[in-house]
Each structure stands twice: as structure tokens, then as C-alpha cells.
Short mmCIF file of C-alpha atoms (C1' of nucleotides) in Angstrom, two decimals:
data_model
loop_
_atom_site.label_atom_id
_atom_site.label_comp_id
_atom_site.label_asym_id
_atom_site.label_seq_id
_atom_site.Cartn_x
_atom_site.Cartn_y
_atom_site.Cartn_z
CA MET A 14 87.97 2.63 -49.64
CA THR A 15 84.86 2.51 -52.28
CA GLN A 16 84.23 0.36 -55.05
CA PRO A 17 84.11 1.15 -58.71
CA GLN A 18 81.13 3.30 -58.02
CA PRO A 19 80.82 5.85 -60.60
CA PRO A 20 84.37 4.83 -62.33
CA PRO A 21 86.05 7.90 -62.69
CA PRO A 22 85.68 9.51 -65.98
CA SER A 23 88.85 8.06 -67.95
CA ALA A 24 89.39 5.18 -69.95
CA SER A 25 87.05 4.51 -72.87
CA GLU A 26 83.91 6.37 -72.86
CA ALA A 27 82.01 3.53 -74.41
CA LYS A 28 82.41 1.27 -71.47
CA THR A 29 82.12 3.87 -68.78
CA VAL A 30 78.53 4.83 -70.54
CA LYS A 31 77.60 1.33 -70.48
CA ALA A 32 78.35 0.76 -66.96
CA ALA A 33 76.58 3.88 -66.06
CA ARG A 34 73.57 2.87 -67.35
CA THR A 35 73.74 -0.83 -66.02
CA ARG A 36 74.12 0.91 -62.78
CA ALA A 37 71.30 3.22 -63.34
CA ARG A 38 68.97 0.14 -64.35
CA ILE A 39 69.73 -1.65 -61.24
CA LEU A 40 69.05 1.46 -59.09
CA ASP A 41 65.72 2.32 -60.65
CA ALA A 42 64.80 -1.41 -60.12
CA ALA A 43 65.54 -1.33 -56.66
CA LEU A 44 63.66 2.17 -55.79
CA ALA A 45 60.77 1.03 -58.08
CA LEU A 46 60.65 -2.62 -56.30
CA VAL A 47 60.88 -1.18 -52.77
CA GLU A 48 58.09 1.19 -53.54
CA GLU A 49 56.05 -1.66 -54.71
CA VAL A 50 56.73 -4.42 -52.23
CA GLY A 51 58.30 -2.89 -49.66
CA TYR A 52 61.93 -3.32 -48.28
CA ASP A 53 62.06 -6.99 -47.12
CA LYS A 54 60.34 -8.38 -50.21
CA ALA A 55 62.65 -6.22 -52.72
CA THR A 56 65.38 -9.08 -52.54
CA MET A 57 68.23 -8.56 -54.46
CA ARG A 58 67.36 -11.40 -56.47
CA ALA A 59 64.18 -9.74 -57.49
CA ILE A 60 66.04 -6.58 -57.98
CA ALA A 61 68.51 -7.92 -59.95
CA THR A 62 65.89 -9.79 -62.27
CA ARG A 63 64.19 -6.70 -62.96
CA ALA A 64 67.27 -5.12 -63.86
CA GLY A 65 67.91 -7.87 -66.42
CA VAL A 66 71.39 -8.78 -64.57
CA ALA A 67 72.60 -11.40 -62.23
CA PRO A 68 72.38 -10.88 -58.56
CA SER A 69 76.19 -10.76 -58.19
CA ASN A 70 76.32 -7.87 -60.64
CA ALA A 71 74.67 -5.73 -58.33
CA TYR A 72 77.22 -6.32 -55.96
CA TYR A 73 79.65 -5.25 -58.45
CA TYR A 74 78.06 -1.76 -58.42
CA PHE A 75 77.02 -1.39 -54.64
CA ARG A 76 78.56 -2.94 -51.65
CA SER A 77 75.32 -4.04 -49.89
CA LYS A 78 71.67 -4.02 -50.27
CA GLU A 79 71.70 -0.93 -47.93
CA GLU A 80 74.13 1.02 -50.05
CA LEU A 81 71.74 0.12 -53.17
CA ILE A 82 69.07 1.77 -51.39
CA GLN A 83 70.94 4.93 -50.54
CA GLY A 84 69.39 6.55 -53.52
CA PHE A 85 66.37 6.66 -51.72
CA TYR A 86 67.29 9.34 -49.60
CA ALA A 87 68.31 11.64 -52.39
CA ARG A 88 64.84 10.70 -54.16
CA LEU A 89 62.94 11.78 -51.26
CA HIS A 90 64.73 14.87 -50.56
CA GLU A 91 63.97 15.82 -54.31
CA GLU A 92 60.42 15.28 -54.04
CA HIS A 93 60.68 17.14 -50.78
CA MET A 94 62.09 20.26 -52.24
CA VAL A 95 59.60 20.32 -55.04
CA VAL A 96 56.73 20.60 -52.77
CA LEU A 97 58.27 22.54 -50.20
CA GLY A 98 58.67 25.77 -52.27
CA PRO A 99 54.95 26.66 -52.44
CA ALA A 100 54.19 25.46 -48.97
CA LEU A 101 56.88 27.73 -47.79
CA GLU A 102 55.34 30.62 -49.71
CA SER A 103 51.98 30.39 -48.00
CA ALA A 104 53.10 29.77 -44.51
CA LYS A 105 53.30 32.98 -42.42
CA GLY A 106 55.70 33.06 -39.32
CA LEU A 107 58.58 30.88 -38.09
CA ARG A 108 56.39 28.40 -36.45
CA GLU A 109 54.18 28.13 -39.75
CA GLN A 110 57.17 27.79 -41.77
CA LEU A 111 58.96 25.10 -39.59
CA LEU A 112 55.91 23.01 -39.56
CA ALA A 113 55.75 23.52 -43.39
CA VAL A 114 58.84 21.76 -43.63
CA VAL A 115 58.33 18.82 -41.61
CA ASP A 116 54.52 18.40 -42.62
CA THR A 117 55.64 18.41 -46.30
CA LYS A 118 58.54 15.84 -45.73
CA LEU A 119 56.10 13.55 -43.70
CA ASP A 120 53.76 13.82 -46.85
CA VAL A 121 56.50 12.93 -49.16
CA ALA A 122 57.54 10.01 -47.02
CA GLU A 123 54.15 8.37 -46.46
CA PRO A 124 54.16 6.18 -49.21
CA TYR A 125 57.19 4.38 -47.75
CA HIS A 126 55.80 4.41 -44.01
CA ALA A 127 55.30 0.42 -44.36
CA SER A 128 59.16 0.12 -45.53
CA SER A 129 60.35 2.85 -43.08
CA ALA A 130 61.00 0.47 -40.22
CA ALA A 131 63.41 -1.82 -42.15
CA LEU A 132 65.04 1.24 -43.62
CA TYR A 133 65.55 2.85 -40.22
CA ARG A 134 66.93 -0.35 -38.88
CA ALA A 135 69.56 -0.57 -41.57
CA ALA A 136 70.20 3.08 -40.76
CA ALA A 137 70.54 2.49 -37.37
CA ASP A 138 74.31 0.87 -38.10
CA PRO A 139 76.71 3.42 -37.38
CA LYS A 140 78.65 1.87 -40.30
CA SER A 141 75.74 1.95 -42.68
CA PRO A 142 75.66 4.63 -45.31
CA LEU A 143 72.25 4.91 -44.90
CA ASN A 144 73.19 6.52 -41.39
CA PRO A 145 71.90 10.17 -41.60
CA PHE A 146 75.09 10.93 -39.93
CA SER A 147 77.17 9.03 -42.55
CA GLU A 148 79.67 10.62 -44.90
CA ALA A 149 77.11 8.94 -47.83
CA SER A 150 74.69 10.86 -46.38
CA ARG A 151 76.40 14.18 -46.44
CA PRO A 152 74.88 15.68 -49.55
CA VAL A 153 71.20 15.19 -48.59
CA ARG A 154 72.23 16.15 -44.95
CA ASP A 155 73.80 19.55 -46.20
CA ASP A 156 70.89 20.50 -48.44
CA ALA A 157 68.44 19.70 -45.72
CA ILE A 158 70.19 21.68 -43.51
CA ALA A 159 70.37 24.32 -45.99
CA VAL A 160 66.47 24.55 -46.02
CA PHE A 161 66.52 25.78 -42.35
CA THR A 162 69.39 28.12 -43.30
CA ASP A 163 67.35 30.11 -45.70
CA LEU A 164 63.95 29.77 -43.76
CA LEU A 165 65.94 31.76 -40.82
CA ALA A 166 67.62 34.08 -43.09
CA GLY A 167 63.92 35.34 -44.05
CA THR A 168 62.18 35.13 -41.05
CA ARG A 169 61.32 38.53 -38.94
CA THR A 170 61.93 36.76 -35.67
CA LYS A 171 65.01 38.01 -33.60
CA ILE A 172 67.69 35.45 -33.05
CA PRO A 173 70.92 35.86 -31.26
CA ALA A 174 73.72 35.71 -33.58
CA ASP A 175 75.71 32.67 -31.71
CA LEU A 176 72.31 30.75 -31.65
CA ALA A 177 71.49 31.62 -35.00
CA ARG A 178 74.62 30.07 -36.32
CA GLN A 179 73.95 26.68 -34.67
CA LEU A 180 70.06 26.65 -35.18
CA PRO A 181 70.00 25.26 -38.74
CA ARG A 182 71.68 21.92 -37.54
CA LEU A 183 69.60 22.00 -34.34
CA LEU A 184 66.47 21.95 -36.42
CA TRP A 185 67.36 19.54 -38.74
CA THR A 186 67.99 17.30 -35.72
CA TRP A 187 64.58 18.28 -34.61
CA GLU A 188 63.20 17.12 -38.05
CA LEU A 189 65.08 13.71 -37.40
CA ALA A 190 63.51 13.43 -34.47
CA ILE A 191 60.05 14.00 -35.63
CA ILE A 192 60.62 11.43 -38.40
CA LEU A 193 61.82 8.92 -35.94
CA ARG A 194 58.69 9.28 -34.13
CA TRP A 195 56.92 8.78 -37.30
CA ILE A 196 58.38 5.43 -37.97
CA HIS A 197 56.95 3.90 -35.22
CA ASP A 198 53.55 5.90 -35.31
CA ASP A 199 50.55 3.72 -36.41
CA SER A 200 47.66 6.15 -35.33
CA GLU A 201 45.32 7.21 -38.13
CA GLY A 202 46.50 9.96 -40.24
CA ARG A 203 50.11 9.72 -38.16
CA ARG A 204 48.14 11.88 -35.79
CA LYS A 205 50.68 11.57 -32.89
CA THR A 206 53.44 12.31 -34.99
CA ARG A 207 51.71 15.66 -36.37
CA PHE A 208 50.68 16.60 -32.71
CA LEU A 209 54.56 16.30 -31.92
CA ALA A 210 55.53 18.47 -34.62
CA GLU A 211 53.21 21.10 -33.90
CA ARG A 212 53.73 21.23 -29.94
CA THR A 213 57.45 20.89 -30.53
CA ALA A 214 57.34 23.82 -33.23
CA ASP A 215 55.60 25.79 -30.62
CA LEU A 216 58.21 25.22 -27.95
CA ILE A 217 60.82 25.77 -30.38
CA VAL A 218 59.69 29.27 -31.04
CA LYS A 219 59.35 30.10 -27.34
CA LEU A 220 62.67 28.86 -26.56
CA ILE A 221 64.20 31.33 -29.28
CA ARG A 222 62.20 34.12 -28.05
CA VAL A 223 63.04 33.44 -24.46
CA SER A 224 66.83 32.99 -25.29
CA THR A 225 67.10 36.77 -26.21
CA LEU A 226 66.42 37.42 -22.53
CA PRO A 227 69.45 39.15 -21.04
CA GLY A 228 69.47 37.09 -17.59
CA LEU A 229 69.49 33.90 -19.68
CA GLY A 230 72.61 35.10 -21.71
CA PRO A 231 75.27 32.78 -19.83
CA LEU A 232 72.96 29.62 -20.07
CA ARG A 233 72.40 30.34 -23.85
CA ARG A 234 75.93 30.86 -24.77
CA SER A 235 77.14 27.62 -22.90
CA ALA A 236 74.43 25.52 -24.57
CA VAL A 237 75.32 27.05 -27.86
CA LYS A 238 78.84 26.21 -27.43
CA LEU A 239 78.05 22.70 -26.40
CA VAL A 240 76.22 22.33 -29.69
CA ALA A 241 78.88 23.66 -31.54
CA GLU A 242 81.42 21.34 -29.99
CA LEU A 243 79.40 18.38 -30.69
CA PHE A 244 78.88 19.25 -34.36
CA GLU A 245 82.66 19.93 -34.80
CA GLU A 246 83.78 16.84 -33.06
CA ASP A 247 81.72 14.75 -35.66
CA ALA A 248 83.62 16.49 -38.56
CA ALA A 249 87.00 15.66 -37.16
CA ALA A 250 88.44 11.95 -36.97
CA SER A 251 87.25 10.03 -34.45
CA MET B 28 50.77 -12.87 -28.12
CA THR B 29 53.72 -14.94 -26.92
CA GLN B 30 54.97 -18.33 -27.52
CA PRO B 31 55.09 -21.02 -24.69
CA GLN B 32 57.68 -18.88 -22.82
CA PRO B 33 57.57 -20.02 -19.20
CA PRO B 34 54.48 -22.40 -20.04
CA PRO B 35 51.87 -21.42 -17.40
CA PRO B 36 52.15 -23.78 -14.45
CA SER B 37 49.78 -26.44 -15.26
CA ALA B 38 50.00 -29.95 -16.69
CA SER B 39 52.62 -32.31 -15.22
CA GLU B 40 55.37 -30.65 -13.24
CA ALA B 41 58.11 -33.07 -14.97
CA LYS B 42 57.63 -31.62 -18.13
CA THR B 43 57.23 -27.88 -17.30
CA VAL B 44 60.58 -28.21 -15.06
CA LYS B 45 62.43 -29.90 -17.98
CA ALA B 46 61.18 -27.12 -20.57
CA ALA B 47 62.34 -24.51 -18.05
CA ARG B 48 65.92 -26.08 -17.91
CA THR B 49 66.09 -26.17 -21.61
CA ARG B 50 64.84 -22.82 -21.86
CA ALA B 51 67.57 -21.55 -19.31
CA ARG B 52 70.27 -23.68 -20.89
CA ILE B 53 69.59 -22.07 -24.46
CA LEU B 54 69.61 -18.56 -22.99
CA ASP B 55 72.82 -19.08 -21.01
CA ALA B 56 74.74 -20.34 -23.82
CA ALA B 57 73.36 -17.11 -26.14
CA LEU B 58 74.48 -14.62 -23.52
CA ALA B 59 77.84 -16.29 -23.08
CA LEU B 60 78.51 -16.55 -26.66
CA VAL B 61 77.38 -13.15 -27.25
CA GLU B 62 79.80 -11.93 -24.65
CA GLU B 63 82.77 -14.19 -26.02
CA VAL B 64 82.43 -13.61 -29.51
CA GLY B 65 79.96 -11.04 -30.26
CA TYR B 66 76.28 -10.82 -31.55
CA ASP B 67 77.13 -11.32 -35.04
CA LYS B 68 79.16 -14.54 -34.48
CA ALA B 69 76.97 -15.98 -31.93
CA THR B 70 74.84 -17.82 -34.66
CA MET B 71 71.67 -19.65 -33.66
CA ARG B 72 73.54 -22.86 -34.81
CA ALA B 73 76.42 -22.24 -32.40
CA ILE B 74 74.15 -20.97 -29.73
CA ALA B 75 72.06 -24.45 -29.97
CA THR B 76 75.15 -26.54 -30.35
CA ARG B 77 76.47 -25.05 -26.96
CA ALA B 78 73.15 -25.50 -25.26
CA GLY B 79 73.14 -29.28 -26.58
CA VAL B 80 69.93 -28.83 -29.00
CA ALA B 81 69.02 -28.43 -32.46
CA PRO B 82 68.79 -24.80 -33.92
CA SER B 83 64.86 -25.25 -34.39
CA ASN B 84 64.63 -25.96 -30.79
CA ALA B 85 65.73 -22.72 -29.78
CA TYR B 86 62.98 -21.39 -31.93
CA TYR B 87 60.67 -23.46 -30.10
CA TYR B 88 61.38 -21.31 -27.10
CA PHE B 89 62.11 -17.93 -28.67
CA ARG B 90 60.65 -16.22 -31.74
CA SER B 91 63.72 -14.92 -33.05
CA LYS B 92 67.32 -14.48 -32.18
CA GLU B 93 66.73 -10.88 -31.04
CA GLU B 94 64.10 -12.26 -28.46
CA LEU B 95 66.88 -14.65 -27.41
CA ILE B 96 69.00 -11.84 -26.52
CA GLN B 97 66.37 -9.94 -24.71
CA GLY B 98 67.82 -11.44 -21.42
CA PHE B 99 70.92 -9.26 -22.34
CA TYR B 100 69.26 -6.01 -20.99
CA ALA B 101 68.10 -7.46 -17.67
CA ARG B 102 71.58 -8.81 -17.00
CA LEU B 103 73.12 -5.20 -17.81
CA HIS B 104 70.91 -3.77 -15.70
CA GLU B 105 71.65 -5.91 -12.84
CA GLU B 106 75.36 -5.33 -12.94
CA HIS B 107 74.61 -1.75 -13.21
CA MET B 108 72.28 -2.02 -10.06
CA VAL B 109 75.36 -3.60 -8.27
CA VAL B 110 77.95 -0.72 -9.05
CA LEU B 111 75.69 2.02 -8.75
CA GLY B 112 74.88 2.19 -5.17
CA PRO B 113 78.47 2.98 -4.15
CA ALA B 114 78.92 5.54 -6.67
CA LEU B 115 76.02 7.47 -5.62
CA GLU B 116 77.13 7.20 -2.10
CA SER B 117 80.28 8.98 -2.92
CA ALA B 118 78.82 11.55 -5.30
CA LYS B 119 77.85 15.03 -3.92
CA GLY B 120 75.32 16.98 -5.57
CA LEU B 121 72.94 16.68 -8.27
CA ARG B 122 75.29 16.74 -11.33
CA GLU B 123 77.67 14.34 -9.77
CA GLN B 124 74.84 11.77 -9.06
CA LEU B 125 73.28 12.03 -12.65
CA LEU B 126 77.10 11.54 -13.89
CA ALA B 127 77.44 8.76 -11.64
CA VAL B 128 74.35 6.91 -13.30
CA VAL B 129 75.62 7.13 -16.68
CA ASP B 130 79.27 6.71 -15.89
CA THR B 131 78.57 3.53 -14.20
CA LYS B 132 76.24 2.38 -16.82
CA LEU B 133 78.97 2.96 -19.54
CA ASP B 134 81.46 1.12 -17.52
CA VAL B 135 79.04 -1.72 -17.10
CA ALA B 136 78.21 -1.85 -20.94
CA GLU B 137 81.81 -1.59 -21.97
CA PRO B 138 82.56 -5.14 -22.37
CA TYR B 139 79.65 -5.32 -25.24
CA HIS B 140 80.73 -2.27 -26.98
CA ALA B 141 81.29 -4.43 -29.98
CA SER B 142 78.18 -6.10 -30.11
CA SER B 143 76.04 -2.87 -29.43
CA ALA B 144 75.69 -1.89 -32.93
CA ALA B 145 74.23 -5.23 -34.03
CA LEU B 146 71.95 -5.28 -31.08
CA TYR B 147 71.20 -1.50 -31.49
CA ARG B 148 70.08 -2.55 -35.07
CA ALA B 149 67.80 -4.99 -33.58
CA ALA B 150 66.41 -2.66 -31.00
CA ALA B 151 65.80 -0.07 -33.79
CA ASP B 152 62.71 -1.93 -34.92
CA PRO B 153 59.45 -0.84 -33.58
CA LYS B 154 58.14 -4.40 -33.37
CA SER B 155 61.33 -5.85 -31.56
CA PRO B 156 61.22 -6.70 -28.23
CA LEU B 157 64.41 -5.10 -27.68
CA ASN B 158 63.16 -1.96 -28.49
CA PRO B 159 63.64 0.12 -25.08
CA PHE B 160 59.97 1.36 -25.43
CA SER B 161 58.60 -2.21 -26.00
CA GLU B 162 56.23 -3.82 -23.61
CA ALA B 163 58.92 -6.57 -23.14
CA SER B 164 61.47 -3.89 -22.04
CA ARG B 165 59.07 -2.25 -19.30
CA PRO B 166 60.49 -4.15 -16.10
CA VAL B 167 63.99 -2.96 -16.89
CA ARG B 168 62.85 0.53 -18.12
CA ASP B 169 60.60 1.03 -15.14
CA ASP B 170 63.43 0.02 -13.01
CA ALA B 171 66.09 2.30 -14.68
CA ILE B 172 63.49 5.10 -14.35
CA ALA B 173 63.25 4.57 -10.47
CA VAL B 174 66.84 5.00 -10.27
CA PHE B 175 66.43 8.64 -11.19
CA THR B 176 62.99 9.00 -9.06
CA ASP B 177 65.18 7.63 -5.89
CA LEU B 178 68.11 10.08 -6.88
CA LEU B 179 65.75 13.07 -6.97
CA ALA B 180 64.19 12.18 -3.95
CA GLY B 181 67.28 12.59 -2.21
CA THR B 182 68.76 15.76 -3.73
CA ARG B 183 68.37 19.37 -2.01
CA THR B 184 68.25 20.89 -5.42
CA LYS B 185 64.89 22.58 -5.61
CA ILE B 186 62.64 21.41 -8.42
CA PRO B 187 59.12 22.61 -9.41
CA ALA B 188 56.61 20.22 -8.49
CA ASP B 189 55.06 19.74 -12.10
CA LEU B 190 58.76 19.26 -13.66
CA ALA B 191 59.74 16.86 -11.07
CA ARG B 192 56.93 14.59 -11.91
CA GLN B 193 58.28 14.08 -15.43
CA LEU B 194 61.88 14.46 -14.60
CA PRO B 195 62.82 10.95 -14.02
CA ARG B 196 61.34 9.72 -17.50
CA LEU B 197 63.10 12.53 -18.86
CA LEU B 198 66.51 11.91 -17.19
CA TRP B 199 65.86 8.21 -18.53
CA THR B 200 65.72 9.67 -22.01
CA TRP B 201 68.88 11.52 -21.40
CA GLU B 202 70.49 8.24 -20.47
CA LEU B 203 69.30 6.64 -23.59
CA ALA B 204 70.80 9.30 -25.72
CA ILE B 205 73.97 9.21 -24.03
CA ILE B 206 73.92 5.41 -24.80
CA LEU B 207 73.26 6.04 -28.45
CA ARG B 208 76.21 8.45 -28.91
CA TRP B 209 78.41 5.66 -27.01
CA ILE B 210 77.27 3.13 -29.75
CA HIS B 211 78.72 5.20 -32.35
CA ASP B 212 81.63 6.35 -30.18
CA ASP B 213 85.04 4.83 -31.49
CA SER B 214 87.30 7.39 -29.73
CA GLU B 215 89.84 6.32 -27.19
CA GLY B 216 88.35 5.50 -23.74
CA ARG B 217 84.87 6.68 -25.33
CA ARG B 218 86.08 10.26 -24.76
CA LYS B 219 83.53 11.79 -26.67
CA THR B 220 80.68 10.02 -24.70
CA ARG B 221 82.01 10.98 -21.37
CA PHE B 222 82.31 14.57 -22.52
CA LEU B 223 78.81 14.71 -23.86
CA ALA B 224 77.63 13.10 -20.55
CA GLU B 225 79.43 15.82 -18.57
CA ARG B 226 78.25 18.74 -20.40
CA THR B 227 74.78 17.56 -20.94
CA ALA B 228 74.74 17.12 -17.18
CA ASP B 229 75.75 20.66 -16.49
CA LEU B 230 73.31 21.76 -18.94
CA ILE B 231 70.23 19.78 -17.13
CA VAL B 232 71.00 21.42 -14.13
CA LYS B 233 71.32 24.75 -14.98
CA LEU B 234 67.91 24.30 -16.79
CA ILE B 235 66.64 23.02 -13.66
CA ARG B 236 67.75 26.23 -11.72
CA VAL B 237 66.41 28.28 -14.29
CA SER B 238 63.04 26.67 -14.58
CA THR B 239 62.15 27.94 -11.15
CA LEU B 240 62.50 31.82 -12.36
CA PRO B 241 59.32 33.18 -11.90
CA GLY B 242 59.07 34.72 -15.66
CA LEU B 243 59.77 31.22 -17.00
CA GLY B 244 56.72 29.81 -15.55
CA PRO B 245 54.44 29.57 -18.64
CA LEU B 246 57.10 28.27 -20.75
CA ARG B 247 57.91 25.58 -18.19
CA ARG B 248 54.19 24.47 -17.68
CA SER B 249 53.86 24.08 -21.59
CA ALA B 250 57.04 22.26 -22.01
CA VAL B 251 56.31 19.88 -18.91
CA LYS B 252 52.49 19.38 -20.15
CA LEU B 253 53.96 18.35 -23.39
CA VAL B 254 56.09 15.71 -21.96
CA ALA B 255 53.42 14.40 -19.95
CA GLU B 256 51.10 13.83 -22.87
CA LEU B 257 53.93 12.35 -24.82
CA PHE B 258 54.44 9.66 -22.25
CA GLU B 259 50.81 9.21 -21.74
CA GLU B 260 50.22 8.50 -25.18
CA ASP B 261 52.64 5.60 -25.44
CA ALA B 262 50.76 4.15 -22.61
CA ALA B 263 47.33 4.32 -24.43
CA ALA B 264 46.73 1.94 -27.61
CA SER B 265 47.67 3.53 -30.92
"C1'" DG C 28 91.39 -3.65 -67.25
"C1'" DT C 29 86.10 -3.62 -67.39
"C1'" DC C 30 82.17 -6.01 -66.72
"C1'" DT C 31 78.86 -10.14 -66.03
"C1'" DA C 32 77.28 -14.89 -65.15
"C1'" DT C 33 77.03 -19.43 -62.44
"C1'" DA C 34 77.63 -21.64 -58.47
"C1'" DA C 35 78.09 -21.78 -53.83
"C1'" DC C 36 78.28 -20.30 -48.98
"C1'" DC C 37 76.19 -19.00 -44.77
"C1'" DG C 38 72.98 -18.08 -41.16
"C1'" DG C 39 68.27 -16.95 -39.66
"C1'" DA C 40 63.74 -19.35 -39.79
"C1'" DT C 41 60.25 -22.95 -40.76
"C1'" DA C 42 57.90 -27.25 -42.02
"C1'" DG C 43 56.98 -31.76 -40.51
"C1'" DA C 44 57.94 -36.52 -38.74
"C1'" DC C 45 58.70 -38.81 -34.52
"C1'" DG D 11 59.26 -31.06 -26.91
"C1'" DT D 12 63.10 -32.25 -29.99
"C1'" DC D 13 64.98 -33.59 -34.53
"C1'" DT D 14 66.37 -33.71 -39.61
"C1'" DA D 15 65.79 -31.70 -43.66
"C1'" DT D 16 64.97 -27.35 -45.96
"C1'" DC D 17 63.93 -23.04 -47.58
"C1'" DC D 18 65.24 -18.19 -48.29
"C1'" DG D 19 67.75 -14.33 -48.96
"C1'" DG D 20 72.07 -11.90 -48.65
"C1'" DT D 21 76.56 -12.23 -50.29
"C1'" DT D 22 81.10 -14.03 -52.21
"C1'" DA D 23 84.54 -16.84 -55.11
"C1'" DT D 24 85.37 -17.61 -59.21
"C1'" DA D 25 85.88 -17.64 -63.77
"C1'" DG D 26 85.67 -15.98 -68.23
"C1'" DA D 27 83.54 -12.79 -71.75
"C1'" DC D 28 84.26 -8.19 -74.12
#
DNA sequence: GTCTATAACCGGATAGAC
DNA sequence: GTCTATCCGGTTATAGAC
């Protein structure tokens, strides 16, 4: 299904090490170039030249330009994790903490805003590894979801157990939606995106509160059940 | 902002008519080819050949391949309107009518499922005229929203006035979401998409009911206000 | 069998002559 | 308004070096 990728640790170590280095060089060149000149101008030829290899060599290690850019997400996510810790510490209450997550995410992503449309275009393809729902994106996705799991574990807000189980994935979907808005947002300081984030964070907290009302139990349960089924269906084969 | 398009009715009629014919020929060829062989294989060269012109001539009339495919939406929408009427007649109740809208939409779109990923990819670009939120998509979008306006006007379900005003656009967004799922859906008979449509239709009807509860007035009002602001912000310049 | 390079294909898009 | 000739960038066939 996949290419050599990180060739399974077998055979002579020497060769493997060399390959891994070449692979890393290409990846570094790709990410640096995208950062400097944007996705479109970061051509495969330019990336290869910068890495000191032939264009087709990049295709030996990566199946497509998109896959080559996959490392992008991981890098963004790492940077996000670094700044998120302190931000969460100083955020009081669920609303503020939710906002801290997406606000820091947007901060970290800001340098790539110009490239984001091109990246999103690629990510829109169901078949692309850049697709946030893809198998290739799973490690980063699971980690991003875990952020919300941890956050909720530490909150004093009361949340029904069935809802609590689905909430991390729902909140991750919320984060995706905010990012989607951000991609389209050309207002100064991404004003519109920040506005959307704040207002929807308010709404989410209110909805969680309301969901504890006894009269709404049936509605909540059927909604939660639907969400659970949808996420599970993704896990199963199509 | 745009190209010659339908060159403003001036100058000698003869030329204008000829241009319009050439334009129509190219458009017809494009849509037919996409239908026959899919978006990717419908190359600009093939489209141009079929229309009996040079490739660059197509670019004289359309700024990009994507723009050339714009007519696609309008055609799909027209077909949808044709089958929707009868379907709505035989649907009893709000839930059934909502489902009738998206079910017929999916039926009409089914022949293009294979092309849909490519089209969606193009549509994902904020700058693309294919983007459903774009100015170019406005006529079809407004018409699709009007479907829900009409549907709601005829329903016996009680809906708070403030919510009723936003609901058509919200439901259109719901329709978009279902289509998005459909694009990614490779299950037999698009089982998963139909499932999602049914369950979310249930949920929508339940939510509308619940929204009339007096205790939930404040929450409903702030949610409705947010939605209204978001849609208005789109109308204004960025 | 692992890695790398040369040369070429293919399709979207553009320049510029007529 | 239409064409011919080309560019340009992603991608691949292929061959050969280590």
C-alpha cells in the first residue's frame, strides 16, 4: 500500500541511515521552502534542488507533493503544544480554556495563512493523506483530540457522562471548523475568525450547561448516540 | 473583475452572436465530457477539440478550467428542482420534507459522484468561483435557500420567529454538510450518507421543537443572533 | 535489493502573431 | 476572436550506480 517510507529496520544499517538522512533533507527543504515562498512556489524542482537531489528522488521517498507536505501538520502541532501549556495555565474556566486552545492554534498557524488555501485545497481530497480524517493524519489527530480530553478532565464544569465521552472529538471538529473559517478570513488580525471562536465557545459552554437539564435528557442522548455512531462508522471499513 | 463573459451587448451584433455561440459550444463540450469521462480526464485539450476550437480559445472565454465547470452547479440545481416538486408533494411533515430535499439532491448528483472529489477540491479554494459561498455561486445558492424558505412557509410545525428567519440558511448549510459527507462516501448505495441525513433530520426537528421551550429562550436568542451576524458579515466586504 | 539521476510525458495556462 | 507555439510544474519510465 505504501512506498519504502521509513524502510523497515532490517538489512544493512548503513544504507538505511543514509536513506533516512536523504529523506529528512528533502522534508526539511520542503517545509522551509513552503514557509519562505508558499505552497505553490515551492515546486518539486525547487525542493529537490535545495535538498541536493533530483526531483524524481523526492518521489522515491514521497508518493506526491502532498504527502511530502504532510510533515507540515506534525510540525504545526508540535509548535502548538509548546505554546499551549502556558496558555492553559493562565486560562480560568472552560470557556477561556477552549478559547486558549484555538487562539494559540491560530497564532502558530498565522505564518502559513498565505499557503493555507493551497494546503486546504489539497487536503479537501478524500484520498489525500493531508485530509485531516485520513489514516496518515491519525497520529496528529489523536493527539489534538487528547488535548481536549485532558482539558475536560481538569474542568469543574459538570458534564453528563455520555456527552463527556464524545465531547473531545466534537471539540476537535469545532477546532477544524474555526480553522476552515480562518483559511477564508482576510480581515485585519483575522478579526472575523476570532469573533467566531469567541461566540461559538460561549455557545458550547451554554449548551453543555443546558444538556444537564433533566427535561432534555432524551434529546441529549439521541444526539450523543448519533455522534458516537458517526465516529465509529469512520473507524470501520467503508 | 471578469473576462469578456457575455460581452456587453454593444458593438456589432454579428460578432457578439458568434462569440456567444462559441462560448456555448465550449461550455456544452465541457459539461458533456465531464459527464462522460469525469473531471480529470476532461482535459482542456479534449474539451477544446470537441468544441472545435484551440485550447487557448477556451481560455479566452473562461479564466480557468474551474470557471468553465461552473455551469455544472446550475445544471445540477435545475435537475434537482424538476424532481423536487413531486417529491415534496408526497412528503408528509417537516422531517419527511427536509429529507425529500436532500434525498433528491443526492439522487440527481449520483452520476457525478466519481467527479465530485475533483470538483470539491476546486471548490475548496476561497478564490474559486466554484466555492459555494462565492459571488459567482450566488444565484444558485439563493435559489437553493429559497427551497427551504418555501418549505418552511408551508409547514405546520411551530417555529419561533427569530429562528424562522435564519432557518433557511441554516438548513442550506445542513444540505452542504450532507453533500460533503456524500463526496467522501464510498459505501454501497451511499448508505452512510443516507443514514446521516435521516438522523440529522430527526435531530433538527427535535431541536426546533425544543427551541420553543420558554426556559431555553435566552440560549436560542443568542444562538440565532450569532448565526445572523455570521451571515451578515459574509455580505459585507472583508 | 537500495538508492539516485536523466529524460520525458502530460495537462493547465500564456504569449503573441494573424 | 482564433490560432500556433511554448512555458511550466507535477509526475513517471527507465536505466544504471552503489
